[in-house]
XYZ file of C-alpha atoms in Angstrom:
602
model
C 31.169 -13.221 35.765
C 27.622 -14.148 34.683
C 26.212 -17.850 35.317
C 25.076 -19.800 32.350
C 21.846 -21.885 32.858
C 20.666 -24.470 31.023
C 17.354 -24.140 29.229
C 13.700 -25.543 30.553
C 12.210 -26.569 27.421
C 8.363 -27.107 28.353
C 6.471 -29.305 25.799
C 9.329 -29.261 23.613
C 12.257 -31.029 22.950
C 15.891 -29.649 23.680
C 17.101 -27.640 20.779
C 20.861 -28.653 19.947
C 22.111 -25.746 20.520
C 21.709 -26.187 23.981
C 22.282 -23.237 26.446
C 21.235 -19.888 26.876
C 22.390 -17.102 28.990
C 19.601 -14.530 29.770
C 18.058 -11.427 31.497
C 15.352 -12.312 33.733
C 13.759 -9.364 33.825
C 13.615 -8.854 30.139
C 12.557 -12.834 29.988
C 9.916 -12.438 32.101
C 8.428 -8.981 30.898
C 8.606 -10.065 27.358
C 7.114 -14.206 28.048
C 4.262 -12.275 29.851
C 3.470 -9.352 27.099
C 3.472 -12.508 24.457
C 1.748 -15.330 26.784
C 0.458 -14.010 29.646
C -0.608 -10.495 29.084
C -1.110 -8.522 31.890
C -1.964 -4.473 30.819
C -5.037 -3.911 28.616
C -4.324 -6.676 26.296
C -4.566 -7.209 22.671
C -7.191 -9.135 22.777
C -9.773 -7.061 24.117
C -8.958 -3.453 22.833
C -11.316 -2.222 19.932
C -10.481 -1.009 16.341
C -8.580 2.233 16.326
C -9.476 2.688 12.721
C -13.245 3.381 13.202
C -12.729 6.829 15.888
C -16.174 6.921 15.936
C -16.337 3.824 17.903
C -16.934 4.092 21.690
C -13.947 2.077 22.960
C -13.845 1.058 27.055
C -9.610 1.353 26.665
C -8.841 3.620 23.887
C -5.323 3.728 24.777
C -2.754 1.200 25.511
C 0.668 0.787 27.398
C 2.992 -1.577 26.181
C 5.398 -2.195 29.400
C 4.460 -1.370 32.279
C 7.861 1.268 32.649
C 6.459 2.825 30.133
C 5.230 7.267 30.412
C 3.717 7.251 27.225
C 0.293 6.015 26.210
C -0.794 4.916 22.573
C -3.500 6.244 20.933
C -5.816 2.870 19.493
C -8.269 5.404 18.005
C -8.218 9.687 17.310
C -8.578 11.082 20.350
C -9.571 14.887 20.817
C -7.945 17.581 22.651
C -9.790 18.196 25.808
C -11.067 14.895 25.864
C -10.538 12.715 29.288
C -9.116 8.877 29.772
C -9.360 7.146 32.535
C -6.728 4.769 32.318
C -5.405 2.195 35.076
C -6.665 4.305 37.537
C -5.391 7.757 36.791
C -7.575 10.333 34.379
C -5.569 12.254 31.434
C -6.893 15.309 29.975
C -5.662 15.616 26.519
C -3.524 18.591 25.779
C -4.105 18.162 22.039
C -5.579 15.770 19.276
C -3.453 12.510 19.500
C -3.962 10.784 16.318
C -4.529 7.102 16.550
C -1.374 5.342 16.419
C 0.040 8.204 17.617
C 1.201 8.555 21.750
C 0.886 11.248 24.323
C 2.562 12.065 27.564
C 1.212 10.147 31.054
C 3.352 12.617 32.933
C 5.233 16.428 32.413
C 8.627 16.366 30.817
C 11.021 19.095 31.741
C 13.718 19.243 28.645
C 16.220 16.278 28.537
C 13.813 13.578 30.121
C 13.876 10.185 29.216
C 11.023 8.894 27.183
C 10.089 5.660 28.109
C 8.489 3.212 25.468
C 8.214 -0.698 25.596
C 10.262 -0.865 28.658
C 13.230 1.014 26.961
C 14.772 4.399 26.406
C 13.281 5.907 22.517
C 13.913 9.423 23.217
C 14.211 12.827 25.589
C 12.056 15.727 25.286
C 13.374 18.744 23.230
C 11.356 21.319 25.220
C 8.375 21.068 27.847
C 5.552 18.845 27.279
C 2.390 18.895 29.209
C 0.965 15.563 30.789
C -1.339 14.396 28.077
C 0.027 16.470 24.958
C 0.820 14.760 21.799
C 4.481 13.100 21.274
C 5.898 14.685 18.084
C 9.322 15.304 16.227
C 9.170 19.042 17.584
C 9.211 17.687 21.246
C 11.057 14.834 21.345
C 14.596 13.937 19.766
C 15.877 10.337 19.190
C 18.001 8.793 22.191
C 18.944 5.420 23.004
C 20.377 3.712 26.161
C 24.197 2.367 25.547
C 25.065 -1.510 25.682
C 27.681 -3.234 26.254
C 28.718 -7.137 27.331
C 26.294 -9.288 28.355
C 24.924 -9.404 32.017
C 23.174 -12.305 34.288
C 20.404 -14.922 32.420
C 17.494 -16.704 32.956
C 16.647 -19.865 30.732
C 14.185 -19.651 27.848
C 10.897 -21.440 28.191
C 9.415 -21.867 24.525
C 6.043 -21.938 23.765
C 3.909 -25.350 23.463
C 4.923 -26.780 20.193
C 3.061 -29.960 20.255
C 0.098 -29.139 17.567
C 3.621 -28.327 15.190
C 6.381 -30.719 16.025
C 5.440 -33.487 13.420
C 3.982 -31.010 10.691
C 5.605 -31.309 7.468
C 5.499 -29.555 4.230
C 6.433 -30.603 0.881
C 9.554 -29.380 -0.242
C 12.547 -30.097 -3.163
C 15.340 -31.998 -1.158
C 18.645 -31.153 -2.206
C 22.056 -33.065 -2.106
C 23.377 -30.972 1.046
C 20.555 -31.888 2.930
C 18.950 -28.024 2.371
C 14.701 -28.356 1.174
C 13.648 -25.606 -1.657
C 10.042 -24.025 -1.153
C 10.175 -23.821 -4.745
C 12.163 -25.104 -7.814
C 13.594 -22.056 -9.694
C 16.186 -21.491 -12.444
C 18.211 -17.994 -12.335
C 19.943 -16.796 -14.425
C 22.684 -13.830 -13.422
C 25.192 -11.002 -14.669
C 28.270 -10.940 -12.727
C 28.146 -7.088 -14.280
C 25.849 -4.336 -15.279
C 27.154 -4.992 -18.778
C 25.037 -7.776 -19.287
C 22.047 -6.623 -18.322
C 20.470 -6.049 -21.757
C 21.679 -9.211 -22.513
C 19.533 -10.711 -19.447
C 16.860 -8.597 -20.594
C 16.661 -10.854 -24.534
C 16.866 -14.008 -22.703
C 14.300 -13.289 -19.947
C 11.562 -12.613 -23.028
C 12.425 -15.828 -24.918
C 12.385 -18.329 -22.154
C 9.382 -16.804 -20.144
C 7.385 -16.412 -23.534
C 8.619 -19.741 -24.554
C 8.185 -21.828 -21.738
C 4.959 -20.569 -20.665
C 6.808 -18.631 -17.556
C 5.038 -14.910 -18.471
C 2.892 -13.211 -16.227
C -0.352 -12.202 -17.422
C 0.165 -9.107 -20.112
C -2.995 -7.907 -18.391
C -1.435 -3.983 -19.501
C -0.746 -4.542 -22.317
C -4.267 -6.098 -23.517
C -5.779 -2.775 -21.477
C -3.045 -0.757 -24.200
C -4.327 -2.396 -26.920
C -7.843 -1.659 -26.603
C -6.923 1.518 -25.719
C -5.563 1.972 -29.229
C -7.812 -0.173 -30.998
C -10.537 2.423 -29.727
C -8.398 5.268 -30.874
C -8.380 3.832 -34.435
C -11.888 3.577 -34.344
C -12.640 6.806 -33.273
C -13.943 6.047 -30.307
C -13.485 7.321 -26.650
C -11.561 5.807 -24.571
C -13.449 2.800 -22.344
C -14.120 3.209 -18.438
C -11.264 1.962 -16.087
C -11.352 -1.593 -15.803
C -11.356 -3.265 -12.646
C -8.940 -5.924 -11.063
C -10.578 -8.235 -11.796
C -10.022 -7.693 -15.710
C -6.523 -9.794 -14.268
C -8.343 -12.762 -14.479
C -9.250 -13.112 -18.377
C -5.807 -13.378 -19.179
C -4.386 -16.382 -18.339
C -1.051 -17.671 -19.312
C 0.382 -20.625 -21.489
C 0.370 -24.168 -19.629
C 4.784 -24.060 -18.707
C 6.775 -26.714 -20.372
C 8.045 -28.049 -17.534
C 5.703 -28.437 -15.082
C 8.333 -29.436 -11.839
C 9.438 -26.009 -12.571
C 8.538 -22.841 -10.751
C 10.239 -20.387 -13.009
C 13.253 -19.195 -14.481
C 14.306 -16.143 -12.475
C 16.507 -13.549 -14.324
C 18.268 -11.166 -11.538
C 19.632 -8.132 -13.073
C 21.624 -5.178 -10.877
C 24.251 -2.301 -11.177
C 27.003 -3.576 -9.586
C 30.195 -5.786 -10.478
C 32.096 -2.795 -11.789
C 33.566 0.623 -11.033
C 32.579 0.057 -7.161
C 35.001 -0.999 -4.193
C 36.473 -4.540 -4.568
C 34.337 -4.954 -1.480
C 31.237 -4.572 -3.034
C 32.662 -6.583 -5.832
C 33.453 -9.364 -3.208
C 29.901 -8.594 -1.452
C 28.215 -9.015 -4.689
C 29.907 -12.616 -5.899
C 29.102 -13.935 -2.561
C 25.909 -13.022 -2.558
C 24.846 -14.541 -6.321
C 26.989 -17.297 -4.475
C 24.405 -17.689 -1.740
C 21.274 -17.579 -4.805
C 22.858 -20.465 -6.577
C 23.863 -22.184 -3.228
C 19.841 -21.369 -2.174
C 17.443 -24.522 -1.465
C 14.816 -22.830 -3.751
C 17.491 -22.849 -6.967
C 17.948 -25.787 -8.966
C 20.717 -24.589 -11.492
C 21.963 -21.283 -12.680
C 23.315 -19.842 -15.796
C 25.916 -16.742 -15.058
C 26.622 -14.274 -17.571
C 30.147 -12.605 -17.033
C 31.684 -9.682 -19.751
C 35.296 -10.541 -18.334
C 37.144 -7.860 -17.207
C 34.931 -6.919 -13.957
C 35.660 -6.708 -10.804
C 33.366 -9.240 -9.958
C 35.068 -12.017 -11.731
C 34.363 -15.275 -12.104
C 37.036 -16.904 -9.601
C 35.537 -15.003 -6.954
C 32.090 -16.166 -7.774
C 33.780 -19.885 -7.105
C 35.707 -18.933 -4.393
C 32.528 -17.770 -2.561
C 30.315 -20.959 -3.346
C 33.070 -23.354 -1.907
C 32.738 -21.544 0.865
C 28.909 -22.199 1.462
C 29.102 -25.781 0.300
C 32.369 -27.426 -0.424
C 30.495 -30.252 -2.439
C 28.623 -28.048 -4.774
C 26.849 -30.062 -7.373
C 24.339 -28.191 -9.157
C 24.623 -27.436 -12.800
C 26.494 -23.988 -12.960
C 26.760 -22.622 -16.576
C 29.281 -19.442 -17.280
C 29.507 -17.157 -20.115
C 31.822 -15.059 -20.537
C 31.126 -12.765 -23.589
C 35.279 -11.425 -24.042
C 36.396 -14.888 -24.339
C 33.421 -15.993 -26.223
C 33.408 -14.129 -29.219
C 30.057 -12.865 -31.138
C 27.606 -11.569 -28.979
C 25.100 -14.116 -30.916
C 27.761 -17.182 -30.266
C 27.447 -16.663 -26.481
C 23.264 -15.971 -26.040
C 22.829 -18.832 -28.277
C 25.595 -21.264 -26.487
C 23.323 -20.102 -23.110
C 19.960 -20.646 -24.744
C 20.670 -23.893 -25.507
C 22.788 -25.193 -21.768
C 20.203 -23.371 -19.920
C 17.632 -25.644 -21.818
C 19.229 -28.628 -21.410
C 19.439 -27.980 -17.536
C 15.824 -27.396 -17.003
C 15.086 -30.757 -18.545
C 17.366 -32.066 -15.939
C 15.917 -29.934 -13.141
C 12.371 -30.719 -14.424
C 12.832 -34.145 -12.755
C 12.593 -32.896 -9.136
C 9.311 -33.366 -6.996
C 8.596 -32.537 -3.799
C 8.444 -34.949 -0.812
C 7.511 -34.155 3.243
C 10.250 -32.742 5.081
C 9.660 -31.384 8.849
C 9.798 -27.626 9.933
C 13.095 -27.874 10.997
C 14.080 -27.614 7.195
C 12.706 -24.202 6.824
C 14.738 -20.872 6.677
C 12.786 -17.726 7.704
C 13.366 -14.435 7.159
C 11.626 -11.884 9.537
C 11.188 -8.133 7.801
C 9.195 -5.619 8.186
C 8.579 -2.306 5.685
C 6.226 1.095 5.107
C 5.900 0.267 9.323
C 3.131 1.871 11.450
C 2.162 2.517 14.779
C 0.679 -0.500 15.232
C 3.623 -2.922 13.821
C 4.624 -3.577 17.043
C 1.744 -3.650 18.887
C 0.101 -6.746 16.001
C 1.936 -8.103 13.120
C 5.336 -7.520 14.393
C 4.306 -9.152 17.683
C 2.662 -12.344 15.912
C 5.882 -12.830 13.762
C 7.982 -12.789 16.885
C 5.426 -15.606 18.476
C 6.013 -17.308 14.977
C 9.773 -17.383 15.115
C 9.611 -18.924 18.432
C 7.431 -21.356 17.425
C 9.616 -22.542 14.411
C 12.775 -22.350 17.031
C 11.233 -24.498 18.780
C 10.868 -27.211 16.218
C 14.377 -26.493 15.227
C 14.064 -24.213 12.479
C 16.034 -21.200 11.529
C 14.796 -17.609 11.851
C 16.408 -14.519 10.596
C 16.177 -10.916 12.287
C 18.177 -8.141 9.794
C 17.530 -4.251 9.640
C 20.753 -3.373 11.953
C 19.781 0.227 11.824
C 16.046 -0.982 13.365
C 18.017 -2.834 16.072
C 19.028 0.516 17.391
C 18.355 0.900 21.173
C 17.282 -2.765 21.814
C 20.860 -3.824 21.606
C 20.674 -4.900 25.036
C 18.088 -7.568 24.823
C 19.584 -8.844 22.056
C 23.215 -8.885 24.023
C 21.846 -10.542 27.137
C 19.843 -13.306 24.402
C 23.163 -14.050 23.135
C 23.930 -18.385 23.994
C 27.768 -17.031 24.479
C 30.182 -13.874 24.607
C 31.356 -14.851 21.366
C 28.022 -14.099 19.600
C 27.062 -11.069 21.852
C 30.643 -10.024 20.696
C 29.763 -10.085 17.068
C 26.686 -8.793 17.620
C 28.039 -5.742 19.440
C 30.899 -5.322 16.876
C 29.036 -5.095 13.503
C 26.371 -2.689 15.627
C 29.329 0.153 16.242
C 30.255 -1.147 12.871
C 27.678 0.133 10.860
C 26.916 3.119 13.079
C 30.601 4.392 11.908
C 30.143 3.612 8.797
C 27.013 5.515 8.743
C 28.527 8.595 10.303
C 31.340 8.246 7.842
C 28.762 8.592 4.817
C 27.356 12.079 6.569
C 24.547 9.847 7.714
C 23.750 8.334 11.261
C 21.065 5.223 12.179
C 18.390 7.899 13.934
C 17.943 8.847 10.088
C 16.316 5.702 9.473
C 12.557 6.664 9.775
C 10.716 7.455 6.588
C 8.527 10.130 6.565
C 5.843 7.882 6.327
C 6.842 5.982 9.427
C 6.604 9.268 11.193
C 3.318 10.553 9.723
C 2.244 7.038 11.140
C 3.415 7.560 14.834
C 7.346 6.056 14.720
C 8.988 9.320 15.462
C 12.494 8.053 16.611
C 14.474 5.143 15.446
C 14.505 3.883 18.946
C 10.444 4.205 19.195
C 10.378 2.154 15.601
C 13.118 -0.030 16.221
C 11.512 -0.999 19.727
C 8.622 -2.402 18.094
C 10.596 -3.821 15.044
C 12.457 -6.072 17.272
C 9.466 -7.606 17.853
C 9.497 -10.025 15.020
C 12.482 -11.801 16.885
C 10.332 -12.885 19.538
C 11.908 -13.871 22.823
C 14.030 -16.941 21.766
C 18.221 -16.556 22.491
C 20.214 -15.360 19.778
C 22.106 -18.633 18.311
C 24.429 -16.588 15.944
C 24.755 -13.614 14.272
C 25.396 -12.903 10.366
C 27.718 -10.582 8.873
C 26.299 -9.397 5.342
C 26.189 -11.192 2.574
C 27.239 -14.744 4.819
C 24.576 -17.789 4.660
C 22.756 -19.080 7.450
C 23.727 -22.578 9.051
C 22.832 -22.376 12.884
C 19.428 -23.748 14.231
C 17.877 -21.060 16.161
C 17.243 -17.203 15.762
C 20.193 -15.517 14.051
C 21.017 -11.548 13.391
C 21.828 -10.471 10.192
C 23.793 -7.208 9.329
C 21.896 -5.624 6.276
C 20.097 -2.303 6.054
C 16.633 -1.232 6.796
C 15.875 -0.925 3.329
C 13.128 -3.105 2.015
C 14.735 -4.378 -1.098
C 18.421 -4.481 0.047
C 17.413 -6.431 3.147
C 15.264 -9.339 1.442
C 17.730 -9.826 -1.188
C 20.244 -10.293 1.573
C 17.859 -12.609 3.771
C 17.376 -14.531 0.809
C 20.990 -15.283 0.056
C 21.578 -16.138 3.230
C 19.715 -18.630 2.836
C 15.988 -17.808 3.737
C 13.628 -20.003 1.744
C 10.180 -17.951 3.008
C 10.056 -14.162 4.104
C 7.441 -13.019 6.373
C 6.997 -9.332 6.171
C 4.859 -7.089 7.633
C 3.718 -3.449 6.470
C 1.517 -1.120 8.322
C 1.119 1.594 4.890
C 1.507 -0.813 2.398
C 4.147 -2.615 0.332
C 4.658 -4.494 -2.623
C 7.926 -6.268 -2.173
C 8.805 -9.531 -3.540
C 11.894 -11.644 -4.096
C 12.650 -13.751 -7.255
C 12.990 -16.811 -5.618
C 11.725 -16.720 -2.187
C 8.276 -16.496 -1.369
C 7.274 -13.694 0.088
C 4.268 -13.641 2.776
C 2.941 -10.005 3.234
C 0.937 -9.453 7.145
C -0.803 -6.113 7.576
C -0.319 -4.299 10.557
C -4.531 -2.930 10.353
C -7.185 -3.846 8.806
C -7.902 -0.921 6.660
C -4.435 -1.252 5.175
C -5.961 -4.872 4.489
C -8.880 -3.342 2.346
C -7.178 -0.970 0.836
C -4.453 -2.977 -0.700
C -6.136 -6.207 -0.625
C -4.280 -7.083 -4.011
C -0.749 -7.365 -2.146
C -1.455 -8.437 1.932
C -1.965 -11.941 2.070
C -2.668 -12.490 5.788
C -4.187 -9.363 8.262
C -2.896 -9.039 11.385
C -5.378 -6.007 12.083
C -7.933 -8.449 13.573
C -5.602 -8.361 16.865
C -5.883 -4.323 17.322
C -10.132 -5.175 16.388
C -10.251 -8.082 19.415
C -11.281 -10.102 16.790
C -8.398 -12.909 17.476
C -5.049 -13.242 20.395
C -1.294 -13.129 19.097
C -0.855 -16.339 19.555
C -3.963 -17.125 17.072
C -2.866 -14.904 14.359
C 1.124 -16.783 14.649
C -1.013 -19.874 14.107
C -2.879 -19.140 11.063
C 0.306 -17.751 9.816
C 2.226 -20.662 10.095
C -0.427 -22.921 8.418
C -0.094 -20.404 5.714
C 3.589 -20.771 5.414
C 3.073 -24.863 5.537
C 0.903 -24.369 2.212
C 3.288 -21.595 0.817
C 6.496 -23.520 1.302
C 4.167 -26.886 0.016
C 3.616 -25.075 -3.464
C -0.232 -25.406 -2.487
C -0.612 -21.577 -1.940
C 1.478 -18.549 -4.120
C 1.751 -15.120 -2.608
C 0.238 -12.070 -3.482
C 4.278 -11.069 -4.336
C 4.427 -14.052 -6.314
C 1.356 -13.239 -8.561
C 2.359 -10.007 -9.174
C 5.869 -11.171 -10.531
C 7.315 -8.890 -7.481
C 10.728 -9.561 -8.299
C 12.785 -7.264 -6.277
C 16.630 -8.240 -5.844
C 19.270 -4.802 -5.334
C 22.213 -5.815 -3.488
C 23.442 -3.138 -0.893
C 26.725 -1.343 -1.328
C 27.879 -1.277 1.853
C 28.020 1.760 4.139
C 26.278 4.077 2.142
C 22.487 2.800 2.292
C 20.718 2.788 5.763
């Protein structure tokens, strides 16, 4: 039976959740890769992007278990690297990002990547040959119950322990980033219906984005008219001569309209899944009031919808408004009855202002999407030191992507405060891997081809570095999809790897500011939670400059340390969650929200 030791919080005081159970080994190996690196560290490797660049270590190993080297720049077949003492003679061109062999692998052998098992070799590989879907196959270590501990030591909070940010306190005690109105169908059938109202009140009210298209359209056609060719492209910055209406109600970030394909026709699970989570939107910190638009004889009916916010807050105050079109009549009776209570509630919710409330208030969802060979090695890395940081200051953090969990169960077992969460945590795992298999599907499926392009050929190899963003705090619970986040501390949550799916489940349970990170580029937003976007490289940063909001590429160009970057990243998300700063997501109206049907989306 394993021994339970109680924490040694340095600079920091004791989280109330109070106990952790840990591996040492792991604690150690991952405390000195994040605080006292030890192999060719971060900070003093040079940019991979620029191969022509003469580099001292072009390659790096991230554990020191590890038989694989990564490539931090193109490297040429027949080239030599002298490397911790030992000289490898590439086999082949290993594109950056990319890893090669330290070693010869007979057929079957274990491929070892940040300390744990991400694959075997399909065939022979030479010492020094490229790592590639044609030589290696996916393969993961198994996991069970949790073995022996060491306490946690979190990092030095003392520069972020009395920080504040300004936020919109609620009645449960919960503090919005933001101050939105939504406005919901419990069904598909009232989409179009969603649709008309969204154009009146963002028109109206001064909500619109920017019709920065449709003035481009315009002048398209007005030179068409004329008889004239068609102009040059315009550039980006063409954004900035439209600029919209002053809103009427200036305490008021928006009115969100969510629309989706679900509530009907589906299992009553995914009817249940659904109502539960609009319940966790409405419930939300960032949601003032909602208005719910219901046809009536769904699945997804309205009792549900109630049953499912009792459950997240018993004392539920915020104005709720229901319509249910069969019981209302006229189609015109019900959008104008809505029109005019949705009004009415803004002018209520237009009287809340933001006051200082300490980190401990914020919710933080931890994703990552379009992922590189470098996500783990930079931005994934940095959001792990930053979920530490905020679990240290009693915040909650939020880890998802189940099927990106895959091989690093372990850790997350033996980071587990008690057998009861490690139990969860190992039941919802075998849970969706059957459910997967049961769709003709399995979790190895789970790299995109643009993840492999990019050097993650396994799910193992990409979920190793997607784990990452958890950092090295203990697991304080662990979420079952589409259930709201109470517990202080890091918590796992059951959704799938899918960008959308995932966020929109972060969100309702409860995640008030997402931190993502993308290594080939992604534009995903949320309605009502900000969304702050971390590049994995640099020239990712360039090229998409219009949607990253904070580069991470500066670690892999020894420009700044991990811990650095999680700083200047967490002063972004004090001005983000203050209303001072929007996100790139935010001022591109990036308002993603697709609930998952369960079991058939990985």
């Amino acid at each position: 039976m394993s021994v339970a030791l109680n924490y040694r919080i340095q600079n920091s005081e004791k989280p109330t959740w109070g106990r952790t159970l840990w591996s040492a080994r792991q604690a150690k190996a991952s405390l000195r890769r994040v605080t006292q690196p030890k192999y060719n560290t971060l900070d003093q490797i040079s940019d991979p992007l620029l191969s022509q660049l003469t580099m001292p270590n072009p390659v790096l190993k991230l554990d020191p278990k590890d038989n694989v080297l990564v490539a931090l720049r193109n490297l040429d077949r027949g080239e030599r690297i002298d490397f911790e003492g030992q000289t490898y003679e590439l086999a082949s061109n290993v594109p950056a990002k990319h890893k090669f062999a330290t070693e010869g692998f007979a057929p079957g052998s274990h491929i070892i990547m940040y300390g744990v098992l991400v694959g075997t070799a399909r065939e022979p590989i030479q010492r020094g040959e490229l790592l590639s879907t044609r030589n290696i196959a996916h393969a993961t270590s198994p996991f069970d119950e949790r073995g022996n501990r060491l306490s946690w030591t979190p990092p030095d909070v003392n520069s972020w322990r009395d920080r504040t940010f300004r936020g919109f306190l609620r009645s449960d005690g919960q503090v919005g980033t933001r101050n939105y109105w939504i406005v919901v169908p419990l069904v598909f059938c009232e989409n179009r219906n969603i649709h008309v109202l969204k154009q009146a009140f963002e028109e109206e009210l001064g909500f619109a984005p920017p019709q920065v298209y449709r003035q481009q359209l315009a002048e398209l056609i007005l030179r068409h008219r004329e008889g004239k060719p068609a102009a040059p492209d315009v550039s980006s910055s063409s954004a900035a001569l439209s600029v919209p209406r002053s809103p009427v109600f200036p305490n008021i970030d928006g009115v969100k309209f969510l629309t989706h394909e679900g509530g009907c026709g589906g299992t009553r699970e995914d009817a249940r899944n659904l109502c539960a989570l609009i319940a966790g939107y409405i419930h939300h910190p960032n949601v003032a009031g909602a208005t719910i638009l219901s046809l009536g004889c769904q699945h997804s009916q309205i009792e549900i919808l109630h049953e499912e916010i009792q459950r997240r807050n018993p004392r539920f105050d915020k104005p709720l408004l229901i319509f249910d079109q069969q019981q209302t009549g006229s189609e015109f009776q019900m959008m104008s009855r809505a029109i005019r209570a949705t009004f009415e509630g803004l002018v209520a919710a237009n009287n809340a202002a933001r006051s200082a409330a300490s980190l401990s208030h914020l919710c933080v969802g931890l994703k990552c999407g379009g992922s590189d060979g470098f996500s783990g090695i930079s931005a994934n890395p940095a959001l792990g030191r930053v979920s530490d940081v905020l679990v240290a200051c009693g915040a909650r953090t939020i880890l998802s992507e189940f099927p990106e969990l895959c091989g690093v169960e372990q850790n997350l077992i033996d980071r587990s405060i008690n057998p009861e969460v490690s139990a969860r945590f190992i039941h919802l795992m075998r849970d969706y891997a059957a459910r997967a298999i049961a769709s003709r599907s399995a979790l190895e499926m789970n790299p995109s081809p643009g993840n492999i392009k990019d050097g993650l050929l396994t799910d193992a190899m990409k979920s190793a570095g997607a784990a990452r963003k958890g950092g090295t705090s203990p697991v304080t619970a662990v979420l079952d999809y589409p259930e709201y986040c109470t517990q202080p501390g890091l918590n796992l949550q059951c959704t799938p790897g899918n960008d959308v799916e995932c966020v929109t489940a972060q969100t309702a349970a409860g995640a008030s500011i997402v931190l993502f990170t993308t290594g080939l580029g992604t534009p995903t937003g949320n309605p009502i939670a900000p969304v702050i976007k971390i590049s994995t490289n640099s020239a990712l940063a360039h090229r998409m400059h219009d949607i990253i909001d904070l580069d991470a590429g500066s670690i892999i160009a020894r420009e700044k340390t991990i811990p650095a970057v999680a700083d200047e990243l967490i002063s972004l998300i004090v001005k983000v969650a203050s209303g001072e700063h929007k996100t790139k997501a935010e001022s591109l109206a990036q308002n993603d929200f697709i609930p998952w049907k369960r079991g058939v989306s990985l």
